[in-house]
PDB file of C-alpha atoms in Angstrom:
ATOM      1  CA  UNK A 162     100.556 110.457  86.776  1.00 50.00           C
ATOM      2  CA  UNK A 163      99.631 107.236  88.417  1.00 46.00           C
ATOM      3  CA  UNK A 164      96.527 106.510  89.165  1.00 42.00           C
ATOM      4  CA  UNK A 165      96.698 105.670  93.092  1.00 43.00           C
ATOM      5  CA  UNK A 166      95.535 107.861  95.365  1.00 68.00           C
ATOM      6  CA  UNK A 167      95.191 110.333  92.483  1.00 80.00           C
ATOM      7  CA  UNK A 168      93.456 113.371  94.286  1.00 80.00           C
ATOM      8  CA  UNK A 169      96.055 113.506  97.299  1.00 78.00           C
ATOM      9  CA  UNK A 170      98.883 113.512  94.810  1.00 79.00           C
ATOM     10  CA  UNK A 171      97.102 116.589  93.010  1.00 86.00           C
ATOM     11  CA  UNK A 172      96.375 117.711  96.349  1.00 84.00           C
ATOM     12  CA  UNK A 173     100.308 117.434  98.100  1.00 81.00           C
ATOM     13  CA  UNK A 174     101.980 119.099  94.656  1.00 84.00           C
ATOM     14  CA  UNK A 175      99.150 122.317  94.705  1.00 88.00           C
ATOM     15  CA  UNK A 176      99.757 122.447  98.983  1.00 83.00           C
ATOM     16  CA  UNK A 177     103.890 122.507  98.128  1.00 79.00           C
ATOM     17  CA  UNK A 178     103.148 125.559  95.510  1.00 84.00           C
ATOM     18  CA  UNK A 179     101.202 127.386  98.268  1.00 84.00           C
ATOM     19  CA  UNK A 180     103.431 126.950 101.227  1.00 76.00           C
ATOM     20  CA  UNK A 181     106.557 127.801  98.616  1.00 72.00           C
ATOM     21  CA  UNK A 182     104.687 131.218  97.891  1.00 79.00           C
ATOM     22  CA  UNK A 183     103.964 129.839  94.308  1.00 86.00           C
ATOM     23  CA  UNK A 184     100.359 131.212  95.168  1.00 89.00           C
ATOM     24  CA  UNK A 185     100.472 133.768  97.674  1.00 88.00           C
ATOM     25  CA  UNK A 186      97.507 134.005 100.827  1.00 88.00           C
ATOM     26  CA  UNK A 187      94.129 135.105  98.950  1.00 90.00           C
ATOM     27  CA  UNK A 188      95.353 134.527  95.712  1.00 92.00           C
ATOM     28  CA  UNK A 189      92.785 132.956  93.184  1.00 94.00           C
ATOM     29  CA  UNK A 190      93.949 129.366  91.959  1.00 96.00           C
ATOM     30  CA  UNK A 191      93.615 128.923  88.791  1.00 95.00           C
ATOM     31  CA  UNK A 192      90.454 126.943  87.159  1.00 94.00           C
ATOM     32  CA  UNK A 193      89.261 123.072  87.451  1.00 92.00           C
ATOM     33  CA  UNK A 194      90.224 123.223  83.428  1.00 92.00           C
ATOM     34  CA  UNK A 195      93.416 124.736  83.981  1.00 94.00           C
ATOM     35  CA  UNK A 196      94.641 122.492  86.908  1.00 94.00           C
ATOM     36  CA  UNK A 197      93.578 119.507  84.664  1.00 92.00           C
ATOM     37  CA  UNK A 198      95.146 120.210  82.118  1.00 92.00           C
ATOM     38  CA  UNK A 199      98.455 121.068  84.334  1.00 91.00           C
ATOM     39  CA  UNK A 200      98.168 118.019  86.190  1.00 90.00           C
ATOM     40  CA  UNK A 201      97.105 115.451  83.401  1.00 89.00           C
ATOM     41  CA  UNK A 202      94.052 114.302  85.151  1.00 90.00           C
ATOM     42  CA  UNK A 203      90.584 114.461  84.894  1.00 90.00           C
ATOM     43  CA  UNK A 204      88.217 117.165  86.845  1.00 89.00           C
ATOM     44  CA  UNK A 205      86.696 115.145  89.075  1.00 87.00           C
ATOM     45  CA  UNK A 206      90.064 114.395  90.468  1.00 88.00           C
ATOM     46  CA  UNK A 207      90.986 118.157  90.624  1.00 91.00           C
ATOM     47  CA  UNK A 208      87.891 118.947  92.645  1.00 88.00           C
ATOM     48  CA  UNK A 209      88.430 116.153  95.147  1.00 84.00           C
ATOM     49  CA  UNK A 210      92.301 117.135  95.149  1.00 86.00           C
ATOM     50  CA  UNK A 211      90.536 121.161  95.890  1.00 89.00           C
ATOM     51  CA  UNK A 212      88.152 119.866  98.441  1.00 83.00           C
ATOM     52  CA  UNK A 213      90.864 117.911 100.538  1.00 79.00           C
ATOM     53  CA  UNK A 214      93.094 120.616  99.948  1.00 84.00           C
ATOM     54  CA  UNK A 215      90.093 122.929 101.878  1.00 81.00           C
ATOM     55  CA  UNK A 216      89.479 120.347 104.783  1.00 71.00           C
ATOM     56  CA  UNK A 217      93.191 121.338 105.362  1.00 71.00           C
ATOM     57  CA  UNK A 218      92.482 124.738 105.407  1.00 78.00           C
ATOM     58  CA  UNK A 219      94.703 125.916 102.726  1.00 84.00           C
ATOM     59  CA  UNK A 220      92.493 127.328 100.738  1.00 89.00           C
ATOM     60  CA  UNK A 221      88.322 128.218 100.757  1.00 89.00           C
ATOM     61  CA  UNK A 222      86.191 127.107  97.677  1.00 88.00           C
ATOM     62  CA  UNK A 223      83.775 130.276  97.091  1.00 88.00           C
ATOM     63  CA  UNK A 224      80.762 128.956  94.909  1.00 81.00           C
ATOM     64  CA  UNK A 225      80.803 130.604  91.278  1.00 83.00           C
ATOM     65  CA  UNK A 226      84.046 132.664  92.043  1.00 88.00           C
ATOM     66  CA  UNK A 227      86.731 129.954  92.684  1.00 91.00           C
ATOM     67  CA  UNK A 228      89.074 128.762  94.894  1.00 94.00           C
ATOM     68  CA  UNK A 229      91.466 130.695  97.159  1.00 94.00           C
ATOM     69  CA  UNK A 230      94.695 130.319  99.053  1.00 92.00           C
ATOM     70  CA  UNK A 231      92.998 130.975 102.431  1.00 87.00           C
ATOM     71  CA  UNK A 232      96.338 129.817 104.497  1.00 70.00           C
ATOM     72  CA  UNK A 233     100.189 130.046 104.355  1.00 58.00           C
ATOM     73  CA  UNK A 234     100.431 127.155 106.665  1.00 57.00           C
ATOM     74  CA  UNK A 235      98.286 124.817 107.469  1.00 54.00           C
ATOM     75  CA  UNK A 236      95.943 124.986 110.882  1.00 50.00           C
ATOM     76  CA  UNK A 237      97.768 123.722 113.831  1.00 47.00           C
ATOM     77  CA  UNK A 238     100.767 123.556 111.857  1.00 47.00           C
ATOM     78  CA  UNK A 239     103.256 125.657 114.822  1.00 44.00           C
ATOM     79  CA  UNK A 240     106.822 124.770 113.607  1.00 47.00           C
ATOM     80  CA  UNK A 241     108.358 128.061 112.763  1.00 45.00           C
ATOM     81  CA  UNK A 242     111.153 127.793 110.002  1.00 46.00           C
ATOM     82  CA  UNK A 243     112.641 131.134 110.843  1.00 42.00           C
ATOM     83  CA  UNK A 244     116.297 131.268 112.403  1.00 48.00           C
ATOM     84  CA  UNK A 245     116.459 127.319 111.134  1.00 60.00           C
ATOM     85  CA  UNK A 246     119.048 127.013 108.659  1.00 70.00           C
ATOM     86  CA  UNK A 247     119.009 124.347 106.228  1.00 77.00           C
ATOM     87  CA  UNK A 248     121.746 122.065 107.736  1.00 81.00           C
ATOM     88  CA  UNK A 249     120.059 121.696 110.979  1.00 82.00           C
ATOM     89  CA  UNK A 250     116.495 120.764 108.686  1.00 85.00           C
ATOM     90  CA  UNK A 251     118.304 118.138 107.260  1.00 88.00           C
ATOM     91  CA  UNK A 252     120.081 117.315 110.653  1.00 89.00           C
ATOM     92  CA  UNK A 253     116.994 116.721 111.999  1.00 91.00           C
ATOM     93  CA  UNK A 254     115.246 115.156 109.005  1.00 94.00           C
ATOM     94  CA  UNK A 255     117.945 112.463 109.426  1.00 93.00           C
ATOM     95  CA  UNK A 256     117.102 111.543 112.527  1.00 93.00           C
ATOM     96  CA  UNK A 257     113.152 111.833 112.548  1.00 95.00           C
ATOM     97  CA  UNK A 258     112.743 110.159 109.095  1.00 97.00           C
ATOM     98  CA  UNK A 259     115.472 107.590 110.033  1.00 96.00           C
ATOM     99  CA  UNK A 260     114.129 105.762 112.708  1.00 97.00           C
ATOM    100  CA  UNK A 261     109.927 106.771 110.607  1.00 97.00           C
ATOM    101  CA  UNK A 262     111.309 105.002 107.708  1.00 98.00           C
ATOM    102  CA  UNK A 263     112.251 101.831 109.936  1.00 98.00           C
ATOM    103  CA  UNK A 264     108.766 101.910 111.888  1.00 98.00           C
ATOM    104  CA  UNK A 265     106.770 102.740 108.215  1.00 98.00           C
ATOM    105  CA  UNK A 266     108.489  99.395 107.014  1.00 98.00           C
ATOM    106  CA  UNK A 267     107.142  97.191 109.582  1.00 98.00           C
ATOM    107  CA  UNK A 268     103.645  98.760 109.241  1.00 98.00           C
ATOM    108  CA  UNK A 269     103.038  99.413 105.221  1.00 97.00           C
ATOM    109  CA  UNK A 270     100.000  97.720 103.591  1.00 96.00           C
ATOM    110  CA  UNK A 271      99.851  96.823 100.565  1.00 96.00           C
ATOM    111  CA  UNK A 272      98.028 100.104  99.383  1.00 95.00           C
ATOM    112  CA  UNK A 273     101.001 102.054 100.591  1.00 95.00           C
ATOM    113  CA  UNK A 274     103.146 100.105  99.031  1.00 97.00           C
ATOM    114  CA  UNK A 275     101.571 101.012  95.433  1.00 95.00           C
ATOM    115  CA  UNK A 276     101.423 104.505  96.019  1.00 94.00           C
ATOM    116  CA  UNK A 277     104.954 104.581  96.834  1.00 96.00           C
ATOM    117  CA  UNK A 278     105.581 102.859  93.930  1.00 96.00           C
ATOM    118  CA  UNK A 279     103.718 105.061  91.970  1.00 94.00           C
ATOM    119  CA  UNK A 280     105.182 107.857  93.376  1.00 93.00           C
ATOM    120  CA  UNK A 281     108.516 106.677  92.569  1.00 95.00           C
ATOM    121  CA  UNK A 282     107.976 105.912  88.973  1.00 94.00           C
ATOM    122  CA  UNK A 283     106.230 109.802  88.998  1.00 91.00           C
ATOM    123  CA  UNK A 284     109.620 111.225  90.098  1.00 91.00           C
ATOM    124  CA  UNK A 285     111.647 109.358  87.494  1.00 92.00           C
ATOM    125  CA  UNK A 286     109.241 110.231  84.856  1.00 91.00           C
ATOM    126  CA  UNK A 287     109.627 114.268  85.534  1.00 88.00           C
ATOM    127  CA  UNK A 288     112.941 113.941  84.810  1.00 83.00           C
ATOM    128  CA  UNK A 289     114.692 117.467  84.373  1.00 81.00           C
ATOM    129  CA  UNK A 290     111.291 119.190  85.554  1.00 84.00           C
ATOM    130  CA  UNK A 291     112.482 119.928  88.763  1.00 80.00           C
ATOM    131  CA  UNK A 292     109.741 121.401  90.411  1.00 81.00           C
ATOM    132  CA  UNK A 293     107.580 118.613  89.525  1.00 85.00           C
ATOM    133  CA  UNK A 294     109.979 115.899  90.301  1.00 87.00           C
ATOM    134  CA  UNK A 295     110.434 117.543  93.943  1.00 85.00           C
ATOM    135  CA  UNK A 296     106.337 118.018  94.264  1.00 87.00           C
ATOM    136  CA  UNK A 297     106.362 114.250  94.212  1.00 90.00           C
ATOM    137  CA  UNK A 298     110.240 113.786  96.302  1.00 92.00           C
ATOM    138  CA  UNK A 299     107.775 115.575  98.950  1.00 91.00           C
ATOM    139  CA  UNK A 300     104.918 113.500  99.001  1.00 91.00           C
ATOM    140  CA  UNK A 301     106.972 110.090  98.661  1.00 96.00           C
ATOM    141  CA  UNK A 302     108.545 111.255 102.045  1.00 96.00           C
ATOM    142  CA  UNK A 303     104.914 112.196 103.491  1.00 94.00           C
ATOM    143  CA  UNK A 304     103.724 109.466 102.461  1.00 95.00           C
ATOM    144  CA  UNK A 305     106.436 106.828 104.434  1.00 97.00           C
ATOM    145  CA  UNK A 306     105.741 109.038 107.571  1.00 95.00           C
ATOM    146  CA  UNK A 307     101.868 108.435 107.309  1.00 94.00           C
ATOM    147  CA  UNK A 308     102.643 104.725 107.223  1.00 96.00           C
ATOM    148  CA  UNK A 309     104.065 104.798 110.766  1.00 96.00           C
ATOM    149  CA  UNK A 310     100.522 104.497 111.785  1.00 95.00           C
ATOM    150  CA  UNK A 311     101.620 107.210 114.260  1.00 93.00           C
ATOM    151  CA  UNK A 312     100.323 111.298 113.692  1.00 88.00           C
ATOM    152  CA  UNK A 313     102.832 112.209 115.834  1.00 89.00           C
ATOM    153  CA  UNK A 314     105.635 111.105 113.981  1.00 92.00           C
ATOM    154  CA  UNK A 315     104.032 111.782 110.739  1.00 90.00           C
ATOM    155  CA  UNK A 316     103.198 115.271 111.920  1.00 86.00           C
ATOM    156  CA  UNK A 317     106.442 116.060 112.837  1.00 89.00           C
ATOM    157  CA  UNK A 318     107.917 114.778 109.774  1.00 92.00           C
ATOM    158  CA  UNK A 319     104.774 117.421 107.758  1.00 87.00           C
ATOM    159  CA  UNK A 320     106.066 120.180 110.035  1.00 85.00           C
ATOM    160  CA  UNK A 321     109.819 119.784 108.877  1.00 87.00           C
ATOM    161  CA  UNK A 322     109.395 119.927 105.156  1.00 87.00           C
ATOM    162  CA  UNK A 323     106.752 122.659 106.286  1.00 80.00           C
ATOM    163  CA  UNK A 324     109.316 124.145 107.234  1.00 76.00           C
ATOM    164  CA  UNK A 325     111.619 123.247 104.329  1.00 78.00           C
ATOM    165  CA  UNK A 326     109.452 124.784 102.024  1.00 74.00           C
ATOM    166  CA  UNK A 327     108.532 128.267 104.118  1.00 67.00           C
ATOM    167  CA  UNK A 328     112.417 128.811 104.936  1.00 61.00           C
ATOM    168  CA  UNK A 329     114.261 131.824 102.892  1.00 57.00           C
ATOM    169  CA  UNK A 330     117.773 130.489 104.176  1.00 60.00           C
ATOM    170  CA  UNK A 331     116.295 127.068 102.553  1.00 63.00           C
ATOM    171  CA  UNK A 332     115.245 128.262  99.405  1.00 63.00           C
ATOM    172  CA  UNK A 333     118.319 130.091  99.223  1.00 64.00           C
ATOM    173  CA  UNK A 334     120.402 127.051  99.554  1.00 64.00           C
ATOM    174  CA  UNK A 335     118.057 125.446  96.910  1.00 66.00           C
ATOM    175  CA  UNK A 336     119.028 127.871  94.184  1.00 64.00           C
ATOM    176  CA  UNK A 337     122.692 127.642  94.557  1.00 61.00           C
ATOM    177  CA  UNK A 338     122.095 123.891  94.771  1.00 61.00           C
ATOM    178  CA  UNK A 339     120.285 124.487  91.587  1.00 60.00           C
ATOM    179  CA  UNK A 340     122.762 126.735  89.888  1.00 58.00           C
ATOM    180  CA  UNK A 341     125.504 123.947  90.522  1.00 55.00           C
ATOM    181  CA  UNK A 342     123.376 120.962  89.297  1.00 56.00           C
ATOM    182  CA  UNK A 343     121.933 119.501  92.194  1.00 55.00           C
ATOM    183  CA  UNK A 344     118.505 118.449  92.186  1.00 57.00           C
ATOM    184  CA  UNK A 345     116.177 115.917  93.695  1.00 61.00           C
ATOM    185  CA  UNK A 346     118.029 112.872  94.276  1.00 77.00           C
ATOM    186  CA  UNK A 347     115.716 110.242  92.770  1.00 86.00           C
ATOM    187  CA  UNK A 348     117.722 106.898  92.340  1.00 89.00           C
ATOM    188  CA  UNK A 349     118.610 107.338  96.029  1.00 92.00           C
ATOM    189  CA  UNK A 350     115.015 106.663  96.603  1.00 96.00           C
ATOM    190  CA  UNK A 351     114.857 103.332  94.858  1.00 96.00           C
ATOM    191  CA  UNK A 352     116.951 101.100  98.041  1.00 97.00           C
ATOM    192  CA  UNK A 353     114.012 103.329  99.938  1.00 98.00           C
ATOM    193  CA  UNK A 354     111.270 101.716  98.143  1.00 98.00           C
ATOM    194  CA  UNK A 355     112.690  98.655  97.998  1.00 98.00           C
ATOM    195  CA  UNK A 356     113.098  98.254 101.839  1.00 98.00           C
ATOM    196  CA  UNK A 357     110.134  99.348 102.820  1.00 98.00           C
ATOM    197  CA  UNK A 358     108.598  96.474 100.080  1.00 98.00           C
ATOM    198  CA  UNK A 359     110.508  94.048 101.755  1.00 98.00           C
ATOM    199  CA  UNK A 360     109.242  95.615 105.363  1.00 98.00           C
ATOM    200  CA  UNK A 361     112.977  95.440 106.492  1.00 98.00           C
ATOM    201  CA  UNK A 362     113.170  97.808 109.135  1.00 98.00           C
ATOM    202  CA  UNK A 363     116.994  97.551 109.769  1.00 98.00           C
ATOM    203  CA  UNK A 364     117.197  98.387 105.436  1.00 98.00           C
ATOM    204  CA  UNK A 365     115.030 101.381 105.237  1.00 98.00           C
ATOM    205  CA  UNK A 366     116.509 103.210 108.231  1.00 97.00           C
ATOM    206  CA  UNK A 367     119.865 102.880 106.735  1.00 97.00           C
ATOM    207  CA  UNK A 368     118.587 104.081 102.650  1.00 97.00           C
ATOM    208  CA  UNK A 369     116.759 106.775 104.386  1.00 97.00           C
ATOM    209  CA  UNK A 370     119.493 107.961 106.643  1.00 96.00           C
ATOM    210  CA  UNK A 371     121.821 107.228 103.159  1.00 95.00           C
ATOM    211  CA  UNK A 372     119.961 109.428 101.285  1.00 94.00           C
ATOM    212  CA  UNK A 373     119.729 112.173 103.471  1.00 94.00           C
ATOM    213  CA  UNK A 374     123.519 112.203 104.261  1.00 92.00           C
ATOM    214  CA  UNK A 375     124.192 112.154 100.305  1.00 90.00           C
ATOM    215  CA  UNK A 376     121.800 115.414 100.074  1.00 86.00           C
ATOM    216  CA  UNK A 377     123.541 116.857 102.670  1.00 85.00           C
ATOM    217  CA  UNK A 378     126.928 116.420 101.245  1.00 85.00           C
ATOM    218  CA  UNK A 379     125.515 117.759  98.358  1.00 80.00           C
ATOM    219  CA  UNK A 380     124.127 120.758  99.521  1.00 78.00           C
ATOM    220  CA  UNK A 381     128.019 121.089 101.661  1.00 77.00           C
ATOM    221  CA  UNK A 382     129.729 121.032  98.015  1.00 77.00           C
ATOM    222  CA  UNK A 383     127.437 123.349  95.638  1.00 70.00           C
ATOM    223  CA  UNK A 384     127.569 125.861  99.458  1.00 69.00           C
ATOM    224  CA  UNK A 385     131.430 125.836  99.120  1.00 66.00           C
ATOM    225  CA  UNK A 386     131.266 125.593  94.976  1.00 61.00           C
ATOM    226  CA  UNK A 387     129.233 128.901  95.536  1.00 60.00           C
ATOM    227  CA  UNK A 388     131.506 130.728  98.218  1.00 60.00           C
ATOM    228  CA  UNK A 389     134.707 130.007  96.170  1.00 67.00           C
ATOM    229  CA  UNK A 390     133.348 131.738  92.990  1.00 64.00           C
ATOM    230  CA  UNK A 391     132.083 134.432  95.470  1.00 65.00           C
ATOM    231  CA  UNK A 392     135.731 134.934  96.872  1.00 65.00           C
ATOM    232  CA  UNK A 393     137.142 134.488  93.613  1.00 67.00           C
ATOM    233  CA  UNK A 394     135.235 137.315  92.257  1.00 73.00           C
ATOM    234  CA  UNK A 395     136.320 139.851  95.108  1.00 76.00           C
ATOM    235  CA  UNK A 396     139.641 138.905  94.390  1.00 68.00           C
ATOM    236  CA  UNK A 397     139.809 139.749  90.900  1.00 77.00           C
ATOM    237  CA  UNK A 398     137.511 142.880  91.218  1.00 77.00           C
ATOM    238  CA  UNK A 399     140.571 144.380  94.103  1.00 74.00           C
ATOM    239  CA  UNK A 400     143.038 143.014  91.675  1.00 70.00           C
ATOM    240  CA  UNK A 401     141.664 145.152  88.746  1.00 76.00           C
ATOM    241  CA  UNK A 402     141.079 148.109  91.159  1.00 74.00           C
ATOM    242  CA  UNK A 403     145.168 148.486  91.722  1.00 66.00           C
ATOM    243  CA  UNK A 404     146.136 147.308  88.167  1.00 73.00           C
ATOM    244  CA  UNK A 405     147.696 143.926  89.153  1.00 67.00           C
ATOM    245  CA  UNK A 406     145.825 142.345  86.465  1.00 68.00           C
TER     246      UNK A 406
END
């Protein structure tokens, strides 16, 4: 794991397993050892990852018994991802971290610049470890909204993959996406990075919005891929049932 920005990397990847229900509300995390070991990275990092993680309110730090999940969500956080269905998520992801991508280019320092870079390199080097590739897909994508320089788009953006990750019609779609091969989309966020180095506004609206349309045919193909094997099924099960097979 890169070394920029270490602690909020640590910090993003243990706040995805909570909000996914990887650890459920008052569930013990596991020890400063154990996360260091999980992570790659030293203790100090995992206790400064633990006591951002608690400034959030995700989770309380109770001296010589641990730390806790202390929140599903995190305070303030009002976006409810029931009734939203995955295609209008990404709908709206297109549109919000469109036009955040274009702003974030004309406003990244240098120091976001590296940790989108490491970020990047992160995601490529997870390879076929899916969850860890997407921990760091999520926090490449917080990270270009918290360059806007603006909370309110950057909150907005935080309250969509919120929503993302809390959303059973999501993580259904996620595991037939899954089943049929689709995973994070990591080359797709090279032209990202790249724009956004170059601060070309015009570039990294168009990657972004690139991106997400690709993931959304994506998602459109393994949805069908899924439904036809469904239908096929039925079809052969009432075939059997009357003997025309």
């Amino acid at each position: 794991m890169k070394n920029v920005r270490l602690y909020a990397q640590v910090a993003g990847q243990i706040a995805g397993q909570i909000l996914s229900g990887h650890y459920p509300l008052g569930t013990r995390l596991p020890s400063e050892r154990e996360l260091s070991e999980s992570f790659e990275v030293s203790r100090p990092t995992i206790r400064e990852a633990l006591i951002a993680l608690e400034v959030d309110g995700l989770v309380e730090i109770r001296m010589g018994s641990g730390v806790y999940v202390s929140a599903k969500t995190p305070p303030g956080g009002k976006f409810s991802a029931i009734g939203v269905g995955p295609f209008e998520l990404l709908e709206a992801r297109r549109a919000i971290e469109g036009e955040a991508c274009a702003i974030a280019a004309a406003r990244v320092d240098d120091e976001d610049i590296a940790e989108l870079r490491a970020l990047f390199d992160n995601m490529v080097a997870a390879g076929d470890d899916v969850p860890r590739a997407e921990a760091f897909d999520h926090q490449f994508h917080i990270c270009i909204a918290r360059a806007t320089r603006n909370s309110a788009i950057s909150g907005a953006v935080e309250a969509l993959w919120q929503a993302r990750l809390c959303s059973p019609q999501e993580k259904a779609m996620s595991e037939k996406a899954h089943r049929a091969g689709v995973g994070p989309r990591i080359d797709e966020h090279r032209p990202i990075f790249e724009a956004l180095a170059a601060r070309d506004p015009d570039r990294a609206r168009v990657a972004m919005r690139s991106h997400l349309d690709k993931v959304l045919s994506a998602l459109v193909e393994a949805t069908e891929v899924q439904e036809t094997a469904e239908f096929d099924a039925r079809v052969t099960a009432r075939r059997q049932r009357f003997g025309l097979l």
